[in-house]
Amino acid sequence: MSSSWTEAREGVRDIAPAAIAAIPIGALFGALATAKGLSVAEVALMSAAVFAGGAQFAAVEIWRFPAPVAVLAFSTLLINARHILMGASLAPKVGALRPWQRALSFGIMADENWALMERRALTHPLSASYVFGMGAFFWVSWQIWTCMGALAGSFMGNPRAWGADFAFSALFIGLIASFWKSRTSSRARPADPRSGFGGRVVDLVAGFWKGSATGVTVVASGLAAALAYRWVGPPWHVAAGAVAGIAAAALFSGGADVNASADQPEAGPVAEAREEAAS
Amino acid sequence: MIIDPQNLAAIVAMALVTYATRASGLFIAHRLELTGRLKAAFDEIPAAVLSAVIAPSVLATGWPETVAAALTMIAAFRLPLLATVGVGVVSVVVLRWISG
């Protein structure tokens, strides 16, 4: 087996849990879209060409007949503006890809495969085989399940009754935790002397405050997004939360200098950044 | 299998806008000189974006969703991704049933 085949298989393996979790989400989207009055062909076209779950759900929410093209485009822009930051963060890690491969692979960059590419880049250089194995598998499965949902439509019953509407949130919480873990495990921490569940909770909380800018980011982003959602309305919450979370990470990394001296030495992205800032 | 011209126009517009947001990162990345505080902020973009997207359903829907999200977060630090999703879906169903 060539190593590129192995890389592609690893891409599929890594995205498989997200692809499975996306099954009810895709089916739910297809069912909602056809209930709104879109045809199965239109659902298929949107899933293939847009391939962005959040923007697609929001579009169905505001869809009218005739379609308000400018409103739909603007809503899509607001929700997907996060891709600009995501792409800028990922771009330096795809140096091994040819220009056309970059242009194509960034065209199928969704939250899930982007998050997993970022995670992969922490330990391995990204190859075209990995990126396209992962991306193609995720794209094809999104087409299949949104179309199935559109065809099945009202046969699915109430998705809330079986928790399908929460699968999306649960999937994203899992991805956030994998980033959080990658930050805390990358720093040298002495073994915790406490034992038992209470000790582990204390350790978790201590790791949160001492070690991880991720926790601060998650709290700031979540609160800002929830407030923006309540007081301004969708789709502004995405931009508000992202900006607040990133600003909090920047403030945390600076403010931590003041009281970091008493803590154990740290390694990892934040500490590296701190060292760079100090030099 | 019908595609309404106005709907087609909307879908094409959505696709073009989305591709523009995705590809633009390729053009701005090499102009960013990331050091210190800025780099620390950049490292946290994934968590910030993902949290913002789900915040309404987690924090602004009802207590069952908020509690289910907390349980999912705890599970996420111990279990693989798919099991984490399972914990989230099952706990939201149970908690919604409790809340009536």
mmCIF file of C-alpha atoms in Angstrom:
data_model
loop_
_atom_site.group_PDB
_atom_site.id
_atom_site.type_symbol
_atom_site.label_atom_id
_atom_site.label_comp_id
_atom_site.label_asym_id
_atom_site.label_seq_id
_atom_site.Cartn_x
_atom_site.Cartn_y
_atom_site.Cartn_z
ATOM 1 C CA MET A 1 0.000 0.000 0.000
ATOM 2 C CA SER A 2 1.326 3.406 -0.915
ATOM 3 C CA SER A 3 1.626 5.958 1.838
ATOM 4 C CA SER A 4 -0.818 8.275 0.043
ATOM 5 C CA TRP A 5 -3.456 5.534 0.248
ATOM 6 C CA THR A 6 -2.743 5.208 3.974
ATOM 7 C CA GLU A 7 -3.025 8.964 4.405
ATOM 8 C CA ALA A 8 -6.385 9.030 2.587
ATOM 9 C CA ARG A 9 -7.647 6.181 4.750
ATOM 10 C CA GLU A 10 -6.554 8.012 7.879
ATOM 11 C CA GLY A 11 -8.468 11.048 6.658
ATOM 12 C CA VAL A 12 -11.624 8.963 6.240
ATOM 13 C CA ARG A 13 -11.063 7.297 9.631
ATOM 14 C CA ASP A 14 -10.684 10.657 11.387
ATOM 15 C CA ILE A 15 -13.788 12.206 9.787
ATOM 16 C CA ALA A 16 -15.974 9.072 10.180
ATOM 17 C CA PRO A 17 -17.389 9.964 13.625
ATOM 18 C CA ALA A 18 -18.262 13.481 12.429
ATOM 19 C CA ALA A 19 -19.783 12.050 9.227
ATOM 20 C CA ILE A 20 -21.946 9.654 11.242
ATOM 21 C CA ALA A 21 -22.988 12.415 13.641
ATOM 22 C CA ALA A 22 -23.906 14.526 10.604
ATOM 23 C CA ILE A 23 -26.394 11.913 9.317
ATOM 24 C CA PRO A 24 -29.362 13.120 11.399
ATOM 25 C CA ILE A 25 -28.309 16.736 10.811
ATOM 26 C CA GLY A 26 -28.258 16.262 7.037
ATOM 27 C CA ALA A 27 -31.530 14.352 7.034
ATOM 28 C CA LEU A 28 -33.093 17.061 9.188
ATOM 29 C CA PHE A 29 -31.928 19.746 6.771
ATOM 30 C CA GLY A 30 -33.374 17.912 3.758
ATOM 31 C CA ALA A 31 -36.704 17.395 5.500
ATOM 32 C CA LEU A 32 -36.952 21.036 6.635
ATOM 33 C CA ALA A 33 -36.012 22.354 3.185
ATOM 34 C CA THR A 34 -38.649 20.336 1.334
ATOM 35 C CA ALA A 35 -41.228 21.173 4.011
ATOM 36 C CA LYS A 36 -40.464 24.819 3.267
ATOM 37 C CA GLY A 37 -41.171 24.258 -0.440
ATOM 38 C CA LEU A 38 -37.777 23.630 -2.042
ATOM 39 C CA SER A 39 -37.572 20.749 -4.514
ATOM 40 C CA VAL A 40 -35.331 17.732 -3.984
ATOM 41 C CA ALA A 41 -33.160 18.927 -6.888
ATOM 42 C CA GLU A 42 -32.753 22.322 -5.237
ATOM 43 C CA VAL A 43 -31.794 20.691 -1.945
ATOM 44 C CA ALA A 44 -29.208 18.552 -3.753
ATOM 45 C CA LEU A 45 -27.808 21.534 -5.623
ATOM 46 C CA MET A 46 -27.519 23.623 -2.459
ATOM 47 C CA SER A 47 -25.816 20.835 -0.510
ATOM 48 C CA ALA A 48 -23.334 20.245 -3.333
ATOM 49 C CA ALA A 49 -22.521 23.873 -4.144
ATOM 50 C CA VAL A 50 -22.784 25.569 -0.731
ATOM 51 C CA PHE A 51 -21.872 22.630 1.568
ATOM 52 C CA ALA A 52 -22.187 24.639 4.788
ATOM 53 C CA GLY A 53 -24.665 23.276 7.332
ATOM 54 C CA GLY A 54 -25.131 26.398 9.443
ATOM 55 C CA ALA A 55 -25.673 28.662 6.439
ATOM 56 C CA GLN A 56 -28.014 26.135 4.814
ATOM 57 C CA PHE A 57 -30.219 25.865 7.911
ATOM 58 C CA ALA A 58 -30.338 29.648 8.236
ATOM 59 C CA ALA A 59 -31.201 29.996 4.537
ATOM 60 C CA VAL A 60 -34.137 27.600 4.841
ATOM 61 C CA GLU A 61 -35.280 29.551 7.889
ATOM 62 C CA ILE A 62 -35.473 32.828 5.926
ATOM 63 C CA TRP A 63 -36.398 31.400 2.493
ATOM 64 C CA ARG A 64 -39.451 32.983 0.800
ATOM 65 C CA PHE A 65 -40.985 32.613 -2.672
ATOM 66 C CA PRO A 66 -39.746 34.271 -4.804
ATOM 67 C CA ALA A 67 -36.349 33.791 -3.174
ATOM 68 C CA PRO A 68 -34.844 36.957 -1.612
ATOM 69 C CA VAL A 69 -31.463 36.538 -3.296
ATOM 70 C CA ALA A 70 -29.665 39.472 -1.637
ATOM 71 C CA VAL A 71 -30.918 38.620 1.862
ATOM 72 C CA LEU A 72 -29.929 34.976 1.458
ATOM 73 C CA ALA A 73 -26.484 35.911 0.142
ATOM 74 C CA PHE A 74 -25.930 38.377 3.001
ATOM 75 C CA SER A 75 -27.011 35.913 5.672
ATOM 76 C CA THR A 76 -24.687 33.327 4.127
ATOM 77 C CA LEU A 77 -21.838 35.845 4.141
ATOM 78 C CA LEU A 78 -22.320 36.649 7.832
ATOM 79 C CA ILE A 79 -22.523 33.027 8.919
ATOM 80 C CA ASN A 80 -19.615 31.927 6.744
ATOM 81 C CA ALA A 81 -17.357 34.900 7.472
ATOM 82 C CA ARG A 82 -15.734 32.625 10.039
ATOM 83 C CA HIS A 83 -14.272 30.689 7.084
ATOM 84 C CA ILE A 84 -11.958 33.649 6.431
ATOM 85 C CA LEU A 85 -10.305 33.175 9.829
ATOM 86 C CA MET A 86 -10.436 29.389 9.568
ATOM 87 C CA GLY A 87 -8.795 29.488 6.136
ATOM 88 C CA ALA A 88 -6.142 31.962 7.256
ATOM 89 C CA SER A 89 -5.322 29.679 10.175
ATOM 90 C CA LEU A 90 -5.166 26.559 7.971
ATOM 91 C CA ALA A 91 -3.390 28.068 4.934
ATOM 92 C CA PRO A 92 0.175 27.915 6.342
ATOM 93 C CA LYS A 93 -0.355 24.195 7.061
ATOM 94 C CA VAL A 94 -1.164 23.113 3.480
ATOM 95 C CA GLY A 95 2.211 24.001 1.971
ATOM 96 C CA ALA A 96 2.558 20.449 0.588
ATOM 97 C CA LEU A 97 -0.508 20.918 -1.657
ATOM 98 C CA ARG A 98 -0.337 22.295 -5.214
ATOM 99 C CA PRO A 99 -2.168 25.594 -5.828
ATOM 100 C CA TRP A 100 -5.129 23.925 -7.568
ATOM 101 C CA GLN A 101 -5.363 21.404 -4.731
ATOM 102 C CA ARG A 102 -5.480 24.243 -2.222
ATOM 103 C CA ALA A 103 -8.170 26.052 -4.237
ATOM 104 C CA LEU A 104 -10.256 22.878 -4.448
ATOM 105 C CA SER A 105 -9.744 21.642 -0.891
ATOM 106 C CA PHE A 106 -10.586 25.034 0.609
ATOM 107 C CA GLY A 107 -13.824 24.916 -1.413
ATOM 108 C CA ILE A 108 -14.960 21.937 0.682
ATOM 109 C CA MET A 109 -13.706 23.254 4.017
ATOM 110 C CA ALA A 110 -16.504 22.833 6.571
ATOM 111 C CA ASP A 111 -16.234 23.243 10.343
ATOM 112 C CA GLU A 112 -15.735 19.545 10.989
ATOM 113 C CA ASN A 113 -13.082 18.654 8.417
ATOM 114 C CA TRP A 114 -11.316 21.960 9.031
ATOM 115 C CA ALA A 115 -11.190 21.295 12.793
ATOM 116 C CA LEU A 116 -9.816 17.797 12.164
ATOM 117 C CA MET A 117 -7.242 19.095 9.665
ATOM 118 C CA GLU A 118 -6.100 21.605 12.282
ATOM 119 C CA ARG A 119 -5.854 18.821 14.835
ATOM 120 C CA ARG A 120 -3.904 16.631 12.402
ATOM 121 C CA ALA A 121 -1.533 19.527 11.667
ATOM 122 C CA LEU A 122 -0.531 19.610 15.349
ATOM 123 C CA THR A 123 1.228 16.249 14.900
ATOM 124 C CA HIS A 124 1.625 15.532 11.148
ATOM 125 C CA PRO A 125 2.259 17.575 8.006
ATOM 126 C CA LEU A 126 -0.965 17.754 5.960
ATOM 127 C CA SER A 127 -0.882 15.798 2.684
ATOM 128 C CA ALA A 128 -3.226 16.130 -0.291
ATOM 129 C CA SER A 129 -4.320 12.508 0.204
ATOM 130 C CA TYR A 130 -5.334 13.139 3.796
ATOM 131 C CA VAL A 131 -7.112 16.407 2.996
ATOM 132 C CA PHE A 132 -9.062 15.021 0.027
ATOM 133 C CA GLY A 133 -9.756 11.610 1.574
ATOM 134 C CA MET A 134 -11.350 13.398 4.501
ATOM 135 C CA GLY A 135 -13.041 16.172 2.525
ATOM 136 C CA ALA A 136 -14.454 13.988 -0.261
ATOM 137 C CA PHE A 137 -15.878 11.460 2.185
ATOM 138 C CA PHE A 138 -17.541 14.188 4.231
ATOM 139 C CA TRP A 139 -18.867 16.012 1.148
ATOM 140 C CA VAL A 140 -20.341 12.849 -0.402
ATOM 141 C CA SER A 141 -21.972 11.785 2.855
ATOM 142 C CA TRP A 142 -23.529 15.266 3.245
ATOM 143 C CA GLN A 143 -25.025 14.915 -0.281
ATOM 144 C CA ILE A 144 -26.415 11.457 0.467
ATOM 145 C CA TRP A 145 -28.043 12.303 3.789
ATOM 146 C CA THR A 146 -29.491 15.705 2.854
ATOM 147 C CA CYS A 147 -31.060 14.086 -0.239
ATOM 148 C CA MET A 148 -32.374 11.182 1.818
ATOM 149 C CA GLY A 149 -33.921 13.678 4.223
ATOM 150 C CA ALA A 150 -35.469 15.600 1.352
ATOM 151 C CA LEU A 151 -36.938 12.387 -0.115
ATOM 152 C CA ALA A 152 -38.121 11.013 3.231
ATOM 153 C CA GLY A 153 -39.467 14.402 4.323
ATOM 154 C CA SER A 154 -42.407 14.085 6.637
ATOM 155 C CA PHE A 155 -41.840 10.369 7.273
ATOM 156 C CA MET A 156 -39.156 11.271 9.799
ATOM 157 C CA GLY A 157 -41.605 12.509 12.398
ATOM 158 C CA ASN A 158 -40.565 15.160 14.902
ATOM 159 C CA PRO A 159 -36.748 15.288 14.999
ATOM 160 C CA ARG A 160 -36.808 16.845 18.485
ATOM 161 C CA ALA A 161 -38.404 13.666 19.829
ATOM 162 C CA TRP A 162 -35.227 11.679 19.118
ATOM 163 C CA GLY A 163 -32.739 14.446 19.824
ATOM 164 C CA ALA A 164 -31.556 14.813 16.218
ATOM 165 C CA ASP A 165 -31.514 18.598 16.504
ATOM 166 C CA PHE A 166 -28.958 18.359 19.332
ATOM 167 C CA ALA A 167 -26.497 16.108 17.457
ATOM 168 C CA PHE A 168 -24.955 19.184 15.819
ATOM 169 C CA SER A 169 -24.281 20.873 19.184
ATOM 170 C CA ALA A 170 -22.939 17.649 20.705
ATOM 171 C CA LEU A 171 -20.602 17.122 17.755
ATOM 172 C CA PHE A 172 -19.208 20.646 18.085
ATOM 173 C CA ILE A 173 -18.744 20.244 21.843
ATOM 174 C CA GLY A 174 -16.701 17.113 21.112
ATOM 175 C CA LEU A 175 -14.542 19.029 18.627
ATOM 176 C CA ILE A 176 -14.028 21.915 21.078
ATOM 177 C CA ALA A 177 -12.939 19.432 23.748
ATOM 178 C CA SER A 178 -10.421 17.850 21.382
ATOM 179 C CA PHE A 179 -8.782 21.261 20.918
ATOM 180 C CA TRP A 180 -8.903 21.928 24.615
ATOM 181 C CA LYS A 181 -7.260 18.567 25.323
ATOM 182 C CA SER A 182 -4.588 19.129 22.694
ATOM 183 C CA ARG A 183 -3.659 22.373 24.456
ATOM 184 C CA THR A 184 -3.548 20.980 27.995
ATOM 185 C CA SER A 185 -1.809 17.701 27.096
ATOM 186 C CA SER A 186 0.924 19.513 25.166
ATOM 187 C CA ARG A 187 2.207 21.187 28.309
ATOM 188 C CA ALA A 188 4.427 19.522 30.883
ATOM 189 C CA ARG A 189 2.312 19.006 33.971
ATOM 190 C CA PRO A 190 3.430 17.046 37.028
ATOM 191 C CA ALA A 191 1.257 14.055 37.941
ATOM 192 C CA ASP A 192 -1.656 15.067 40.099
ATOM 193 C CA PRO A 193 -1.253 13.744 43.664
ATOM 194 C CA ARG A 194 -4.993 13.748 44.364
ATOM 195 C CA SER A 195 -7.071 10.802 43.361
ATOM 196 C CA GLY A 196 -10.720 10.037 42.808
ATOM 197 C CA PHE A 197 -13.382 11.923 40.977
ATOM 198 C CA GLY A 198 -13.220 15.031 43.171
ATOM 199 C CA GLY A 199 -9.493 15.325 42.618
ATOM 200 C CA ARG A 200 -9.942 14.961 38.905
ATOM 201 C CA VAL A 201 -12.598 17.665 38.868
ATOM 202 C CA VAL A 202 -10.280 19.961 40.838
ATOM 203 C CA ASP A 203 -7.527 19.123 38.381
ATOM 204 C CA LEU A 204 -9.822 19.856 35.453
ATOM 205 C CA VAL A 205 -10.816 23.219 36.891
ATOM 206 C CA ALA A 206 -7.194 24.024 37.794
ATOM 207 C CA GLY A 207 -6.122 23.091 34.272
ATOM 208 C CA PHE A 208 -8.859 25.335 32.962
ATOM 209 C CA TRP A 209 -7.656 28.410 34.825
ATOM 210 C CA LYS A 210 -3.912 27.829 34.855
ATOM 211 C CA GLY A 211 -3.249 26.087 31.631
ATOM 212 C CA SER A 212 -5.777 26.860 29.055
ATOM 213 C CA ALA A 213 -6.705 29.914 27.100
ATOM 214 C CA THR A 214 -9.224 27.631 25.404
ATOM 215 C CA GLY A 215 -11.546 27.656 28.419
ATOM 216 C CA VAL A 216 -11.546 31.447 28.553
ATOM 217 C CA THR A 217 -12.173 31.540 24.814
ATOM 218 C CA VAL A 218 -15.088 29.114 24.974
ATOM 219 C CA VAL A 219 -16.804 30.989 27.831
ATOM 220 C CA ALA A 220 -16.342 34.428 26.242
ATOM 221 C CA SER A 221 -17.450 33.261 22.822
ATOM 222 C CA GLY A 222 -20.443 31.316 24.115
ATOM 223 C CA LEU A 223 -21.739 34.151 26.293
ATOM 224 C CA ALA A 224 -21.252 36.832 23.638
ATOM 225 C CA ALA A 225 -22.909 34.682 20.985
ATOM 226 C CA ALA A 226 -25.874 33.826 23.215
ATOM 227 C CA LEU A 227 -26.372 37.507 24.116
ATOM 228 C CA ALA A 228 -26.083 38.607 20.492
ATOM 229 C CA TYR A 229 -28.553 35.899 19.510
ATOM 230 C CA ARG A 230 -31.045 37.148 22.113
ATOM 231 C CA TRP A 231 -30.662 40.893 21.586
ATOM 232 C CA VAL A 232 -29.629 41.266 17.940
ATOM 233 C CA GLY A 233 -30.727 37.986 16.419
ATOM 234 C CA PRO A 234 -29.207 35.489 14.022
ATOM 235 C CA PRO A 235 -26.930 35.381 12.093
ATOM 236 C CA TRP A 236 -24.973 38.075 13.992
ATOM 237 C CA HIS A 237 -24.266 35.785 16.946
ATOM 238 C CA VAL A 238 -21.551 33.918 15.020
ATOM 239 C CA ALA A 239 -19.482 37.034 14.359
ATOM 240 C CA ALA A 240 -20.065 38.410 17.881
ATOM 241 C CA GLY A 241 -19.018 35.171 19.572
ATOM 242 C CA ALA A 242 -15.973 34.602 17.372
ATOM 243 C CA VAL A 243 -14.694 38.145 17.935
ATOM 244 C CA ALA A 244 -15.299 37.994 21.712
ATOM 245 C CA GLY A 245 -13.614 34.589 22.028
ATOM 246 C CA ILE A 246 -10.547 35.628 20.041
ATOM 247 C CA ALA A 247 -10.278 38.922 21.959
ATOM 248 C CA ALA A 248 -10.510 37.031 25.258
ATOM 249 C CA ALA A 249 -7.708 34.693 24.162
ATOM 250 C CA ALA A 250 -5.523 37.697 23.315
ATOM 251 C CA LEU A 251 -6.236 39.392 26.668
ATOM 252 C CA PHE A 252 -5.720 36.142 28.584
ATOM 253 C CA SER A 253 -2.334 35.496 27.012
ATOM 254 C CA GLY A 254 -1.176 38.986 27.978
ATOM 255 C CA GLY A 255 -2.767 39.135 31.425
ATOM 256 C CA ALA A 256 -1.394 35.723 32.371
ATOM 257 C CA ASP A 257 2.147 37.128 32.328
ATOM 258 C CA VAL A 258 1.484 38.936 35.587
ATOM 259 C CA ASN A 259 0.700 35.886 37.709
ATOM 260 C CA ALA A 260 2.312 33.109 35.691
ATOM 261 C CA SER A 261 5.599 33.262 37.615
ATOM 262 C CA ALA A 262 4.228 31.324 40.595
ATOM 263 C CA ASP A 263 2.933 28.497 38.410
ATOM 264 C CA GLN A 264 4.820 25.505 37.137
ATOM 265 C CA PRO A 265 6.658 25.960 33.855
ATOM 266 C CA GLU A 266 4.464 25.574 30.846
ATOM 267 C CA ALA A 267 4.958 24.427 27.304
ATOM 268 C CA GLY A 268 2.553 24.758 24.434
ATOM 269 C CA PRO A 269 1.190 27.319 22.058
ATOM 270 C CA VAL A 270 0.269 29.913 24.670
ATOM 271 C CA ALA A 271 3.591 29.689 26.484
ATOM 272 C CA GLU A 272 5.451 29.821 23.192
ATOM 273 C CA ALA A 273 3.547 32.919 22.296
ATOM 274 C CA ARG A 274 4.398 34.394 25.659
ATOM 275 C CA GLU A 275 8.069 33.714 25.203
ATOM 276 C CA GLU A 276 7.957 35.335 21.798
ATOM 277 C CA ALA A 277 6.199 38.324 23.276
ATOM 278 C CA ALA A 278 8.822 38.634 26.005
ATOM 279 C CA SER A 279 11.791 38.416 23.661
ATOM 280 C CA MET B 1 -37.042 17.415 -10.354
ATOM 281 C CA ILE B 2 -37.545 21.112 -10.883
ATOM 282 C CA ILE B 3 -35.291 24.055 -10.215
ATOM 283 C CA ASP B 4 -36.930 27.468 -10.063
ATOM 284 C CA PRO B 5 -34.753 30.154 -11.758
ATOM 285 C CA GLN B 6 -35.019 32.509 -8.768
ATOM 286 C CA ASN B 7 -34.103 29.713 -6.367
ATOM 287 C CA LEU B 8 -31.205 28.783 -8.648
ATOM 288 C CA ALA B 9 -29.973 32.388 -8.522
ATOM 289 C CA ALA B 10 -30.138 32.364 -4.716
ATOM 290 C CA ILE B 11 -28.274 29.049 -4.453
ATOM 291 C CA VAL B 12 -25.567 30.231 -6.875
ATOM 292 C CA ALA B 13 -25.182 33.485 -4.915
ATOM 293 C CA MET B 14 -24.876 31.536 -1.650
ATOM 294 C CA ALA B 15 -22.284 29.232 -3.222
ATOM 295 C CA LEU B 16 -20.181 32.102 -4.596
ATOM 296 C CA VAL B 17 -20.236 33.991 -1.289
ATOM 297 C CA THR B 18 -19.294 30.821 0.580
ATOM 298 C CA TYR B 19 -16.435 29.974 -1.763
ATOM 299 C CA ALA B 20 -15.122 33.528 -1.430
ATOM 300 C CA THR B 21 -15.030 33.226 2.383
ATOM 301 C CA ARG B 22 -13.316 29.841 2.165
ATOM 302 C CA ALA B 23 -10.664 30.768 -0.389
ATOM 303 C CA SER B 24 -9.821 34.221 1.006
ATOM 304 C CA GLY B 25 -7.850 32.661 3.854
ATOM 305 C CA LEU B 26 -5.324 31.468 1.263
ATOM 306 C CA PHE B 27 -4.608 35.054 0.235
ATOM 307 C CA ILE B 28 -4.438 36.768 3.600
ATOM 308 C CA ALA B 29 -2.532 34.128 5.580
ATOM 309 C CA HIS B 30 0.970 34.920 4.307
ATOM 310 C CA ARG B 31 0.463 38.613 5.052
ATOM 311 C CA LEU B 32 -0.150 37.940 8.705
ATOM 312 C CA GLU B 33 2.915 38.194 10.895
ATOM 313 C CA LEU B 34 1.821 36.293 13.968
ATOM 314 C CA THR B 35 3.709 36.746 17.195
ATOM 315 C CA GLY B 36 2.922 37.056 20.881
ATOM 316 C CA ARG B 37 -0.584 37.957 21.826
ATOM 317 C CA LEU B 38 -1.830 37.825 18.247
ATOM 318 C CA LYS B 39 -0.560 34.282 17.806
ATOM 319 C CA ALA B 40 -2.180 33.196 21.076
ATOM 320 C CA ALA B 41 -5.473 34.625 19.827
ATOM 321 C CA PHE B 42 -5.056 32.939 16.460
ATOM 322 C CA ASP B 43 -4.471 29.559 18.134
ATOM 323 C CA GLU B 44 -7.882 29.847 19.776
ATOM 324 C CA ILE B 45 -9.858 30.582 16.585
ATOM 325 C CA PRO B 46 -11.203 27.007 16.310
ATOM 326 C CA ALA B 47 -12.699 26.993 19.809
ATOM 327 C CA ALA B 48 -14.057 30.538 19.443
ATOM 328 C CA VAL B 49 -15.810 29.813 16.145
ATOM 329 C CA LEU B 50 -17.274 26.453 17.144
ATOM 330 C CA SER B 51 -18.556 27.851 20.466
ATOM 331 C CA ALA B 52 -20.235 30.811 18.774
ATOM 332 C CA VAL B 53 -22.054 28.609 16.264
ATOM 333 C CA ILE B 54 -23.679 26.393 18.913
ATOM 334 C CA ALA B 55 -24.196 29.011 21.660
ATOM 335 C CA PRO B 56 -27.875 29.722 20.795
ATOM 336 C CA SER B 57 -28.934 26.081 20.998
ATOM 337 C CA VAL B 58 -26.837 25.481 24.134
ATOM 338 C CA LEU B 59 -27.461 28.663 26.151
ATOM 339 C CA ALA B 60 -30.622 30.244 24.763
ATOM 340 C CA THR B 61 -33.036 27.331 24.219
ATOM 341 C CA GLY B 62 -33.894 25.920 27.651
ATOM 342 C CA TRP B 63 -32.382 24.271 30.701
ATOM 343 C CA PRO B 64 -32.468 20.728 29.250
ATOM 344 C CA GLU B 65 -30.202 21.799 26.375
ATOM 345 C CA THR B 66 -27.839 23.676 28.718
ATOM 346 C CA VAL B 67 -27.530 20.748 31.140
ATOM 347 C CA ALA B 68 -27.166 18.266 28.256
ATOM 348 C CA ALA B 69 -24.364 20.426 26.860
ATOM 349 C CA ALA B 70 -22.572 20.376 30.227
ATOM 350 C CA LEU B 71 -22.875 16.577 30.386
ATOM 351 C CA THR B 72 -21.629 16.344 26.798
ATOM 352 C CA MET B 73 -18.624 18.519 27.670
ATOM 353 C CA ILE B 74 -17.705 16.231 30.585
ATOM 354 C CA ALA B 75 -18.119 13.171 28.342
ATOM 355 C CA ALA B 76 -16.024 14.817 25.643
ATOM 356 C CA PHE B 77 -12.950 14.815 27.896
ATOM 357 C CA ARG B 78 -13.201 11.060 28.480
ATOM 358 C CA LEU B 79 -14.876 9.475 25.425
ATOM 359 C CA PRO B 80 -14.232 9.349 21.669
ATOM 360 C CA LEU B 81 -16.131 11.735 19.403
ATOM 361 C CA LEU B 82 -18.996 9.479 18.381
ATOM 362 C CA ALA B 83 -19.692 8.326 21.947
ATOM 363 C CA THR B 84 -19.697 11.989 22.974
ATOM 364 C CA VAL B 85 -22.421 12.723 20.424
ATOM 365 C CA GLY B 86 -24.347 9.712 21.749
ATOM 366 C CA VAL B 87 -24.173 11.049 25.319
ATOM 367 C CA GLY B 88 -25.394 14.460 24.102
ATOM 368 C CA VAL B 89 -28.347 13.109 22.126
ATOM 369 C CA VAL B 90 -29.483 10.645 24.802
ATOM 370 C CA SER B 91 -29.174 13.168 27.644
ATOM 371 C CA VAL B 92 -31.126 15.850 25.766
ATOM 372 C CA VAL B 93 -33.945 13.395 25.056
ATOM 373 C CA VAL B 94 -34.087 12.322 28.730
ATOM 374 C CA LEU B 95 -33.852 15.881 30.088
ATOM 375 C CA ARG B 96 -36.548 17.151 27.722
ATOM 376 C CA TRP B 97 -38.773 14.290 28.844
ATOM 377 C CA ILE B 98 -38.143 15.275 32.506
ATOM 378 C CA SER B 99 -38.890 18.942 31.782
ATOM 379 C CA GLY B 100 -42.155 17.872 30.146
#
